[in-house]
Coordinates of C-alpha atoms in Angstrom, one line a residue:
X350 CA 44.9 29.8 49.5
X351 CA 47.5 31.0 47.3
X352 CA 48.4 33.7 49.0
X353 CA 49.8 31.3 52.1
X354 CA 50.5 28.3 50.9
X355 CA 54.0 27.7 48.4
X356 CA 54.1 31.3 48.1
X357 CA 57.9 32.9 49.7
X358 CA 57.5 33.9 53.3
X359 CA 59.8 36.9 54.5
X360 CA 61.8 37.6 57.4
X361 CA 61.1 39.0 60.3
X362 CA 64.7 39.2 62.1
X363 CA 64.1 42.1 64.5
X364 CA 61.3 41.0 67.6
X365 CA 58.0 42.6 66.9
X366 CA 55.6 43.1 69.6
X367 CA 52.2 41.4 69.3
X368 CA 48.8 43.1 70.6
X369 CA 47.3 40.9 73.6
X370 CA 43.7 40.7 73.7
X371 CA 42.5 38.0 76.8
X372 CA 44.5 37.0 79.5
X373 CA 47.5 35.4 79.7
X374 CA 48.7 33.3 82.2
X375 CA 51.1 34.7 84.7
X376 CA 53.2 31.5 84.8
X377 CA 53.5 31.7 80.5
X378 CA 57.2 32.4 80.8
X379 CA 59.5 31.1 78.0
X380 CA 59.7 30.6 73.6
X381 CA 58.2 28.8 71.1
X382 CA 60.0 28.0 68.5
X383 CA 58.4 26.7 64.9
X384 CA 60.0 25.3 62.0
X385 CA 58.7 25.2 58.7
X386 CA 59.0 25.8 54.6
X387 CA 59.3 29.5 54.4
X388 CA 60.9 29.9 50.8
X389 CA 59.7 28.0 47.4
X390 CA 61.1 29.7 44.8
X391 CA 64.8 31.2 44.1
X392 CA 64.8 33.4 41.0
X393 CA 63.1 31.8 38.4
X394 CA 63.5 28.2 40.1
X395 CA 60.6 26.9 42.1
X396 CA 60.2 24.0 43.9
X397 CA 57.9 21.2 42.9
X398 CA 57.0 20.3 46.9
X399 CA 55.7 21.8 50.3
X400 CA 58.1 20.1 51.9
X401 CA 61.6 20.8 49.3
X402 CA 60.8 24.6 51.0
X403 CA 63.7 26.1 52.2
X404 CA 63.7 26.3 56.6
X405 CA 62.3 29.5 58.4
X406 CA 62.6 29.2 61.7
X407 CA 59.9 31.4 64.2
X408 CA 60.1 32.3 67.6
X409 CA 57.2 33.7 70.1
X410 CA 58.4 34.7 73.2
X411 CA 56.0 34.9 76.6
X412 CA 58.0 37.1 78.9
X413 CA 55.3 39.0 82.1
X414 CA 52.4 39.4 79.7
X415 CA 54.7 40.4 76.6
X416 CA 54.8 38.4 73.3
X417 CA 57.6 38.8 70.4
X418 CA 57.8 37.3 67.3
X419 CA 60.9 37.7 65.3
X420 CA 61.8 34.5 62.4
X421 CA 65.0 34.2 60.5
X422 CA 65.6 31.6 57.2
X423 CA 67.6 28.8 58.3
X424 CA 71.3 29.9 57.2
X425 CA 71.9 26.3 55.5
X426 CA 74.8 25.7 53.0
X427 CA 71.6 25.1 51.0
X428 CA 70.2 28.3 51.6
X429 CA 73.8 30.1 50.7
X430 CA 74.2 28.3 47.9
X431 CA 70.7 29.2 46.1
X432 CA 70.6 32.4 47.0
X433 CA 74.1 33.0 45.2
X434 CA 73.1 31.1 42.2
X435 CA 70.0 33.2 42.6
X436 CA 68.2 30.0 41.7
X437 CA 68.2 26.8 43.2
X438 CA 70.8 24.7 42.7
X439 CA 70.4 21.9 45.6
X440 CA 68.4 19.2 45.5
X441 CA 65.3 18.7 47.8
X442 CA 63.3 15.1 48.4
X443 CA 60.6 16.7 45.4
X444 CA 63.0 18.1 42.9
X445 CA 66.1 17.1 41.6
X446 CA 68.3 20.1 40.5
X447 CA 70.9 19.4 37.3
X448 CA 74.2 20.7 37.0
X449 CA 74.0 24.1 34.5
X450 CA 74.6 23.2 31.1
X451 CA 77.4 26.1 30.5
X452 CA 79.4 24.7 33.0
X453 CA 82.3 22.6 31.6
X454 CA 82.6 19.5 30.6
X455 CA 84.8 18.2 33.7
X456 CA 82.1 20.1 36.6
X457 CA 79.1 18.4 34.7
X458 CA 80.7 14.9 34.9
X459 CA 82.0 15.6 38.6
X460 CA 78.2 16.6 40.2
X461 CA 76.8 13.8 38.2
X462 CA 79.4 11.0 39.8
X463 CA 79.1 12.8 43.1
X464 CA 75.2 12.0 42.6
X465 CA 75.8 8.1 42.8
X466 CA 75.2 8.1 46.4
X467 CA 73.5 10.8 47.2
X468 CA 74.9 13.7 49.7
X469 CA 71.8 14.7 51.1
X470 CA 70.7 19.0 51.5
X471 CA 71.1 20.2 54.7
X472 CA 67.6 22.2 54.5
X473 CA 66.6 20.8 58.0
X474 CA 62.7 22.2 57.6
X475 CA 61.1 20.1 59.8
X476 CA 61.6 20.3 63.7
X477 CA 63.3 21.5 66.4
X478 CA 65.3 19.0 68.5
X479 CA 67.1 19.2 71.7
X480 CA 70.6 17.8 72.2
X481 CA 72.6 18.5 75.2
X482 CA 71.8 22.0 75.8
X483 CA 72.2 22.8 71.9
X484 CA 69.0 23.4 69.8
X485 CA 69.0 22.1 66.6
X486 CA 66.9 22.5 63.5
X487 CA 66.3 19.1 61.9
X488 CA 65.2 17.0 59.0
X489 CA 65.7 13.5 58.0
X490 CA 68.8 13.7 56.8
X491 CA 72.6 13.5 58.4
X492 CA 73.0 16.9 58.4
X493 CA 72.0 19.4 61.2
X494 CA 72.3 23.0 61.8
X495 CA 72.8 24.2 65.2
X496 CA 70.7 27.2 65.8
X497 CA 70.7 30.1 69.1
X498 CA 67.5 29.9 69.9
X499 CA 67.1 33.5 71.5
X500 CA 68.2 35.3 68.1
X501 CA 67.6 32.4 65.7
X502 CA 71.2 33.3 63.6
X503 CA 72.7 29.9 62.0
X504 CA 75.4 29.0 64.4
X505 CA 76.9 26.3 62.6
X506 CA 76.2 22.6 60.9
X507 CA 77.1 19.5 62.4
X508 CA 77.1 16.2 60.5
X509 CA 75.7 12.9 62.4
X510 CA 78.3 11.2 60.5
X511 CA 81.4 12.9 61.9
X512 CA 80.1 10.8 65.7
X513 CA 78.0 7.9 64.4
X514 CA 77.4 5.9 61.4
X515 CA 74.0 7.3 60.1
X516 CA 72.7 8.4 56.5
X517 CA 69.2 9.2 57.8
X518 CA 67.7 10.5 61.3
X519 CA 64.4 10.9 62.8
X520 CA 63.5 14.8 63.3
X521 CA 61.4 13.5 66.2
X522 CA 63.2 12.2 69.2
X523 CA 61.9 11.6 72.3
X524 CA 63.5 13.1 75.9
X525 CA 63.4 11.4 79.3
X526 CA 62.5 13.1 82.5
X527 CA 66.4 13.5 83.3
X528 CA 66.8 15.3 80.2
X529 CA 68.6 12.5 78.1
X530 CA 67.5 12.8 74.4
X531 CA 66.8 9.5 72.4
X532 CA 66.7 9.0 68.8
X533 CA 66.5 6.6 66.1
X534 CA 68.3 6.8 62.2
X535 CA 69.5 4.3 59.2
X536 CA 72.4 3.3 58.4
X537 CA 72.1 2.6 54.4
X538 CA 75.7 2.8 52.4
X539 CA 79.6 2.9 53.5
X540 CA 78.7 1.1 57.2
X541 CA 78.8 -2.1 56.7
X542 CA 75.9 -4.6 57.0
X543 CA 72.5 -1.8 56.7
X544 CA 71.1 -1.7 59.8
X545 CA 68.1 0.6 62.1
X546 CA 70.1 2.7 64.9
X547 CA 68.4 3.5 68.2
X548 CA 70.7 6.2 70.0
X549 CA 71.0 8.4 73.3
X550 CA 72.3 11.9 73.7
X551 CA 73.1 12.5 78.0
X552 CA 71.6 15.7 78.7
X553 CA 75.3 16.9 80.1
X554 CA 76.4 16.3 76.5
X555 CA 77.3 19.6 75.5
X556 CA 80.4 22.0 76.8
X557 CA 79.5 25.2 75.4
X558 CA 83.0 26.5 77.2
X559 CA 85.7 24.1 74.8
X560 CA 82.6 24.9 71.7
X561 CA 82.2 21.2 71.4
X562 CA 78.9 19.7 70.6
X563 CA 76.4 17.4 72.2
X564 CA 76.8 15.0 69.9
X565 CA 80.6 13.8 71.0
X566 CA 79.0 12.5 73.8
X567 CA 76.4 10.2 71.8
X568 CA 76.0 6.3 72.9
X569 CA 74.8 3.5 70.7
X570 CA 71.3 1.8 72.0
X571 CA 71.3 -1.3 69.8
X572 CA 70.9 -1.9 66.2
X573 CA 68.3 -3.8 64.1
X574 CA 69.1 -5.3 60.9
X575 CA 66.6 -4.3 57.8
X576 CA 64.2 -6.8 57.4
X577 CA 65.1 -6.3 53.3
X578 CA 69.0 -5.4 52.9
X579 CA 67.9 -3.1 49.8
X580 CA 64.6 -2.1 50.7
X581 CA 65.0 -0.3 54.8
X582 CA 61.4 0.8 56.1
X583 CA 60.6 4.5 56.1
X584 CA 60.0 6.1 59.5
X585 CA 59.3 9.7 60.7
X586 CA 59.0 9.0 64.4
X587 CA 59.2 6.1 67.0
X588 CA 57.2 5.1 70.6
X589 CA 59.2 5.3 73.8
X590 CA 58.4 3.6 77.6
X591 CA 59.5 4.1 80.8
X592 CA 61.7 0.6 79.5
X593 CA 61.3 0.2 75.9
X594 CA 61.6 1.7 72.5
X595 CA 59.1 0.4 70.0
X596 CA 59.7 0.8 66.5
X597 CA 57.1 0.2 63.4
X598 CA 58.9 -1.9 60.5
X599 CA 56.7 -0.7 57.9
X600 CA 56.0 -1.7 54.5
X601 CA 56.3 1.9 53.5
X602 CA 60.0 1.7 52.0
X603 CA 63.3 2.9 50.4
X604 CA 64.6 1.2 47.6
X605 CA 68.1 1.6 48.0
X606 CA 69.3 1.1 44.0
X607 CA 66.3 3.5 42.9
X608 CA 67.7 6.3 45.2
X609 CA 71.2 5.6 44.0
X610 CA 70.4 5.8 40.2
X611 CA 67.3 8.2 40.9
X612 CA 69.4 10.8 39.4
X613 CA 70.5 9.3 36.4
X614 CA 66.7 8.3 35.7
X615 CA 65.4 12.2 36.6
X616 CA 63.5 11.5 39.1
X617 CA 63.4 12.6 42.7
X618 CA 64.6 10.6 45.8
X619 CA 60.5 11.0 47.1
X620 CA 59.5 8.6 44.0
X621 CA 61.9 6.3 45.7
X622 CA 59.7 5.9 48.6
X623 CA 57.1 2.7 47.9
X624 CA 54.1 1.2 49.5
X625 CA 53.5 -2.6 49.6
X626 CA 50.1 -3.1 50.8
X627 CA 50.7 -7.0 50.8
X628 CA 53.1 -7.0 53.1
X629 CA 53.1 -7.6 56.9
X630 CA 54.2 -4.4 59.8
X631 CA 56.6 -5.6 62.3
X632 CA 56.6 -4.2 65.6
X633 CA 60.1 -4.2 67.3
X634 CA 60.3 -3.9 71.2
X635 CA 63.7 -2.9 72.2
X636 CA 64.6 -2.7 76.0
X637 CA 66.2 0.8 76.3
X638 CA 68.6 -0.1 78.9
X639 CA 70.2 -3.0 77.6
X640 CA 69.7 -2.5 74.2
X641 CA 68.0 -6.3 74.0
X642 CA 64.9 -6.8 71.6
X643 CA 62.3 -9.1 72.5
X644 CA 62.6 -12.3 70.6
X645 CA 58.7 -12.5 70.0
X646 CA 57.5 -12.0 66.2
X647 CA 54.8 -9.3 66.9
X648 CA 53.4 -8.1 63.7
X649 CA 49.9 -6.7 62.3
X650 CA 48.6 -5.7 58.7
X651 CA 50.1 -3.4 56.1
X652 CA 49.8 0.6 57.6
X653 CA 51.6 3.6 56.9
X654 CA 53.3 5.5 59.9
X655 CA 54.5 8.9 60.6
X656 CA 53.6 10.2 63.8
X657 CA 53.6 8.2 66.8
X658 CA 51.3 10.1 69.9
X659 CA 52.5 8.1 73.4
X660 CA 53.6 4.6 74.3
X661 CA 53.5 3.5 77.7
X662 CA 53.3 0.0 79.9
X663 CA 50.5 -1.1 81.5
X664 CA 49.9 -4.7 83.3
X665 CA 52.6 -6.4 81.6
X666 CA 51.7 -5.0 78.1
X667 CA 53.4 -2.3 76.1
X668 CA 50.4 0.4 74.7
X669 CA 51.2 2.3 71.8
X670 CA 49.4 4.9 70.1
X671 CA 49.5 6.1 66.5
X672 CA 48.1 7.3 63.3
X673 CA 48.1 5.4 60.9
X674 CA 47.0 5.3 57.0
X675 CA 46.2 2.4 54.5
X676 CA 48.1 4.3 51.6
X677 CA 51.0 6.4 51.0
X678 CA 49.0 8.9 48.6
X679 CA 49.5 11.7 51.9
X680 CA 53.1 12.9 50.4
X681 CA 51.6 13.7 46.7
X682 CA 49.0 15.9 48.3
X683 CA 51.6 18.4 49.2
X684 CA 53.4 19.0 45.4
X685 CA 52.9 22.3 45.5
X686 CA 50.4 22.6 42.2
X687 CA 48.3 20.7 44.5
X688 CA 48.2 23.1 47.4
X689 CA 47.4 25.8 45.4
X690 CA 44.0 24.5 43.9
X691 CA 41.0 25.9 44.9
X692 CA 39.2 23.6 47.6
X693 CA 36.6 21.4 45.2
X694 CA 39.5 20.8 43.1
X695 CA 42.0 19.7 45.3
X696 CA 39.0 17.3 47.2
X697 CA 38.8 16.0 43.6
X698 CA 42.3 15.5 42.8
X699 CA 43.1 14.1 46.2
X700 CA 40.4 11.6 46.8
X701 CA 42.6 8.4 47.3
X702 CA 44.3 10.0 49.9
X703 CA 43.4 8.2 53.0
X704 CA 42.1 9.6 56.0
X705 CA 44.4 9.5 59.1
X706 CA 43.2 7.2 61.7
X707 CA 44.4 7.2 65.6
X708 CA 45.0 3.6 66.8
X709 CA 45.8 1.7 69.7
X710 CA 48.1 -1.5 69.7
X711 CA 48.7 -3.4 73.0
X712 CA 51.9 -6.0 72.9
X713 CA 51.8 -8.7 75.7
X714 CA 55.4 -8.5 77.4
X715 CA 54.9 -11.8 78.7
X716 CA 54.1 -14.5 75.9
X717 CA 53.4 -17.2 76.8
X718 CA 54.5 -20.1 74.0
X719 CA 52.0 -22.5 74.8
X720 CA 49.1 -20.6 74.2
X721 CA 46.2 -22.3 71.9
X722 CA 46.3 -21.0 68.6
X723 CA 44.0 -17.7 67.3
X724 CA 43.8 -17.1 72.0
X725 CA 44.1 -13.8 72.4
X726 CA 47.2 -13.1 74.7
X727 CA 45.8 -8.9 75.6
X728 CA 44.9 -8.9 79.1
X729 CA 44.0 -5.5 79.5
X730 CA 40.8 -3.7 80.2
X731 CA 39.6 -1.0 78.5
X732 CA 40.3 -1.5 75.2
X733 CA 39.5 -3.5 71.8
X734 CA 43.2 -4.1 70.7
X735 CA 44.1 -8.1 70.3
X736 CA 47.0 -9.7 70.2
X737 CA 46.1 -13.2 68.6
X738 CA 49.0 -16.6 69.2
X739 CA 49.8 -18.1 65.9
X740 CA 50.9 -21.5 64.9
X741 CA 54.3 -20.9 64.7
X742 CA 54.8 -18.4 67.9
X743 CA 54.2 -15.0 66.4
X744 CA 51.8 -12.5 67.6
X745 CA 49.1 -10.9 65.5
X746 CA 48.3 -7.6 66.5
X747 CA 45.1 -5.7 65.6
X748 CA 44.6 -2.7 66.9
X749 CA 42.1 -0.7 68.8
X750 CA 40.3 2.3 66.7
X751 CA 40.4 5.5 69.0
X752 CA 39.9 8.6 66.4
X753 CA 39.3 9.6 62.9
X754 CA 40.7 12.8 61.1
X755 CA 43.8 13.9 63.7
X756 CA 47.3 14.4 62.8
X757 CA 50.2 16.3 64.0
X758 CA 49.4 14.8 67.8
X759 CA 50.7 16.3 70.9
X760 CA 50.2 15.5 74.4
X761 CA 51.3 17.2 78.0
X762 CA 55.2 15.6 77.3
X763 CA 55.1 15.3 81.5
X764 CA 52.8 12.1 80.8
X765 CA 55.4 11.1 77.6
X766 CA 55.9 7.3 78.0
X767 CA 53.4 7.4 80.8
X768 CA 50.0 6.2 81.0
X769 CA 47.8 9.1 79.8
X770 CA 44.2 10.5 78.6
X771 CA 44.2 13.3 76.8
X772 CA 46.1 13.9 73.3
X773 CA 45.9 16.5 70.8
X774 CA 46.1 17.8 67.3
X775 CA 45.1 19.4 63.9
X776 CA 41.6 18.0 62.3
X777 CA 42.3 16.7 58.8
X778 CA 39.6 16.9 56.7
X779 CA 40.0 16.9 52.6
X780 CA 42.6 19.3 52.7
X781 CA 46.1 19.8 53.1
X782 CA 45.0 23.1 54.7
X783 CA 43.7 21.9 58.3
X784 CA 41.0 24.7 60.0
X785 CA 40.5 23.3 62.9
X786 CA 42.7 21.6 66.3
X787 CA 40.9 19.7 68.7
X788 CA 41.4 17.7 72.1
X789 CA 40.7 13.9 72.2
X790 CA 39.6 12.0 75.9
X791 CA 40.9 8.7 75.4
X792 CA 38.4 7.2 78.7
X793 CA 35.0 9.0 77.0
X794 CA 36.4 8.7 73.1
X795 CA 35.0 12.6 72.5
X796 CA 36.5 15.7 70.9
X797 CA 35.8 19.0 71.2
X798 CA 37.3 21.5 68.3
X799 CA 38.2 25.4 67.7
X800 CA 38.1 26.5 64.7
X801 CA 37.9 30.2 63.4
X802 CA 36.4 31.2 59.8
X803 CA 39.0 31.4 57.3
X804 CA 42.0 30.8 59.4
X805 CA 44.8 28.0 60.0
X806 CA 46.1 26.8 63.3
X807 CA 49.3 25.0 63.3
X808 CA 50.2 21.6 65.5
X809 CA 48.9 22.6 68.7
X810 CA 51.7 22.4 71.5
X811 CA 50.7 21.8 75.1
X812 CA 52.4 23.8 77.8
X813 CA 51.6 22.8 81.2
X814 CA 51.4 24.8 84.3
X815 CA 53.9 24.8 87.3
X816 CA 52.9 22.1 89.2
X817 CA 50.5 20.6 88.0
X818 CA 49.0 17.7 89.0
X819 CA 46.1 16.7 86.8
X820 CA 47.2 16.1 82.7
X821 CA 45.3 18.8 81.1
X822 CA 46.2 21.3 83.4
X823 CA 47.7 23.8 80.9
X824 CA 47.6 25.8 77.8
X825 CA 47.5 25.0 74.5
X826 CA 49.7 27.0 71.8
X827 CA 48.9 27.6 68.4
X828 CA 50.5 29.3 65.3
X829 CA 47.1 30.6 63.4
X830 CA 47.4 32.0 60.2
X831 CA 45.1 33.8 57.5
X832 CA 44.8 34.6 54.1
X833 CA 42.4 37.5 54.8
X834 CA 44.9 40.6 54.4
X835 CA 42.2 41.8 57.3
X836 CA 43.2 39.4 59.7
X837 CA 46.6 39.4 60.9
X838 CA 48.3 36.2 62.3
X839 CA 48.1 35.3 66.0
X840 CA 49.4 33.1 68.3
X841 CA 46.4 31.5 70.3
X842 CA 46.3 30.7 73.5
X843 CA 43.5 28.0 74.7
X844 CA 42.9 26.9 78.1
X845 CA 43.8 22.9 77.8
X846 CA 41.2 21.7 80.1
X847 CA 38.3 23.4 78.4
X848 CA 39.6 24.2 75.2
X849 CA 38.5 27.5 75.0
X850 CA 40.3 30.9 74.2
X851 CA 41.9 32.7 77.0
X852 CA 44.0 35.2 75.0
X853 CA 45.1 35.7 71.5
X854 CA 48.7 37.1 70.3
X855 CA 47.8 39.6 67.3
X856 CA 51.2 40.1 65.3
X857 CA 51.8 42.8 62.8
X858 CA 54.2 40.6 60.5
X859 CA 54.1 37.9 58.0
X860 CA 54.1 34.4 59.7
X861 CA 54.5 31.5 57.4
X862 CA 52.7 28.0 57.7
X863 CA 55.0 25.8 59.7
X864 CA 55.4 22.1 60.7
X865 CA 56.5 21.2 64.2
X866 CA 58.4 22.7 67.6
X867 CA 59.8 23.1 70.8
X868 CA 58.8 25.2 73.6
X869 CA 61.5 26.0 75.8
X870 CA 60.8 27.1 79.5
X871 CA 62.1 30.8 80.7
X872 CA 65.5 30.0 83.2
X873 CA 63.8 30.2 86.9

């Protein structure tokens, strides 16, 4: 595995042609692009996590038949900055960097005061988000770095802060059909009382004419107070309805004072990150339109959260589907000594991570107060999910088991916030390596899987075709990777309905691993 995972990736900034063997479909017209931890050492400076890698982004184009790659590292202040140090000299959520001890006396004491709240790298690794018209690559921090998503050069970075008050932002948002993005962030120190922020972008936010960015145009949803002023909830993603955003209060946390001394104490910010397994999950249903949150106390046992598949309303209930895990063991997993065991000692080392498990929770919109005690108020058919009245008017939730061993989910985004069948994503089994993506039906609960000896598909991303009617009409897209110098990466091409190979993109350059993206159509 070593030779794919934590090792440096390299660039590939001119297009290269891939060699098509299959079919592709005629309607395949547009880019893919990936983002992902491309570079793990600087010098003689590595980095202690997967995810502290510094961003390359990767593009495959589908143009009549054709398919380019070309990628490009993320051209971050970050990334400047190591690579004239020739070491690393930023610090990442795994490793915290020290000033160099032959600097003077006055620079040493300067970073280390500039440290007490920390001003977060703007290494945005993770996704690819959508603004306006302007594509962004995106972590979870304030900092953002526009990118042109044709050539993939750096235009610029943009700072959430300079148009509202946020320390932290999801790198998943979610878009409605009129092209309005929606996202979510923290507010921690320097604005005021600490508070959750649920935002919208308009989709004719940008004015690429005047060089002014989507983000002047950003409006403020609502905002939800912590449920513990020092200790916010950590979240990677959120649900979205045709009506409401639905947020998981988790008792995965941040402790504010450890993050603010975490340098002094050499650690890094990710030990600031703690589970509670005693505590409760609250489940926060916000109208999106008026910004109002439901006054009833939904709540269900202690989970950990990071990826959120579809919400959606159904009979006066709110459905909400996600994966969930009963510990927060998942982030050690990817320390990069880790990653780079052999697989029986990696299952060894790693065998209190949890499995992640796809569930189903269904809210009742319409509570009614009088309800007897322990009566469950879900309505629904179809599923197992309760939502039991308590004594004092809360709600109970358990939820309804769908699937075991998928992550990175992805659905046809035409049937986002919709009722919907079909989602889909990588197999996890005891490794941080998945082998395998498959396609779940939500009305038989079966999978079917492809997998290929000794190679590693990334998140699959659905594509659907023009017009389509029925949900898993469509291809699916997936990075694959190898670390057989014999096979060279592709980009695979599955028919969505049947899950079966239709063509496969053979590309005569080095692809890197990668974590999530954005496929944007081809201009009709």
């Amino acid at each position: 595995m070593q030779s794919i995972f934590g090792t440096n990736g390299e660039e590939s900034p001119e297009p290269v042609k891939a060699e098509v063997k299959g079919s592709l479909p005629a309607w395949l017209q547009g880019t893919l692009l990936r983002n992902g931890p491309g570079l793990f050492s600087v010098g003689k400076s590595e980095y202690n996590h997967w995810f502290d890698g510094m961003s390359l982004i990767h593009s495959f184009t589908f143009c009549n038949g054709v398919v380019t790659y070309r990628s490009k590292f993320l051209k971050s202040d970050t990334y400047k900055r190591n690579i004239k140090a020739d070491r690393i000299v930023v610090s990442e959520f795994g490793t915290m960097i020290y000033p160099d001890p032959c600097k003077n006396i006055f620079s040493r004491a300067f970073t280390h005061l500039s440290n007490i709240v920390p001003d977060f790298t703007d290494n945005n690794l993770i996704n690819i988000i959508r603004y306006g018209q302007d594509y962004y690559a995106s972590s979870e921090v304030n900092y953002m770095n526009q990118i042109d998503p044709a050539t993939l050069e750096t235009v610029g970075r943009i700072n959430y802060r300079n148009h509202i008050a946020l320390n932290l932002a999801t790198a998943h948002p979610h878009y409605d059909t009129e092209g309005n993005t929606y996202n979510m962030g923290t507010a921690i120190m320097g604005f005021g009382l600490p508070k959750y922020i649920i935002f919208k972008v308009p989709a004719d936010a940008s004015d690429k004419e005047h060089n002014k960015p989507a983000l002047r145009k950003v409006q403020q949803i609502c905002s939800i107070p912590f449920r513990s002023t020092l200790f916010p909830s950590y979240f990677h993603s959120f649900g979205m309805t045709d009506n409401y955003i639905v947020f998981v209060e988790q008792p995965y946390k941040l402790d504010i004072v450890k993050l603010a001394t975490a340098y002094f104490r050499g650690v890094n910010w990710g030990s600031c990150l703690k589970y509670d397994k005693d505590d409760i999950t609250l489940f926060h249903v916000i109208n999106r339109k008026t910004g109002k949150a439901m006054s009833t106390h939904f709540y269900g046992d202690a989970l950990v959260v990071f990826h959120h598949i579809n919400a959606y309303e159904a009979d006066d209930h709110v459905v909400f589907d996600l994966i969930s895990y009963t510990n927060s063991n998942l982030y050690d997993m990817f320390y990069i000594h880790n990653m780079r065991q052999d697989t029986g000692s990696f299952m060894e080392s790693n065998k209190n991570v949890p499995m992640p498990v796809c569930q189903r929770f269904v809210l009742p919109l319409d509570v009614n107060k009088d309800a007897p005690q322990g009566s469950n108020l879900v309505t629904l058919t179809g599923t197992t999910a309760t939502a039991l009245m308590q004594e004092d008017g809360s709600v109970y939730c358990q939820p309804d088991t769908l699937f075991d061993g998928l992550e990175l989910p992805a659905i046809n985004y035409n049937f986002n916030a919709k009722k919907y069948r079909y989602f889909y994503g990588s197999r996890m089994e005891r490794s941080a390596h998945p082998n395998k993506i498959a396609k779940f039906d939500i009305t038989t609960r079966k999978h079917v899987e492809w997998r290929e000896e000794n190679c590693f598909p990334s998140e699959p991303v659905f594509v659907a075709s023009p017009g389509a009617v029925e949900e898993d009409d469509g291809v699916i897209l997936s990075s694959v990777i190898s670390p057989d110098p014999n096979i060279f990466s592709f980009m695979l091409v599955l028919d969505a309905k049947t899950f079966t190979e239709i063509a496969r993109a053979s590309i005569p350059a080095n692809v890197h691993m990668d974590l999530h993206g954005h496929f944007i159509p081809a201009a009709v």
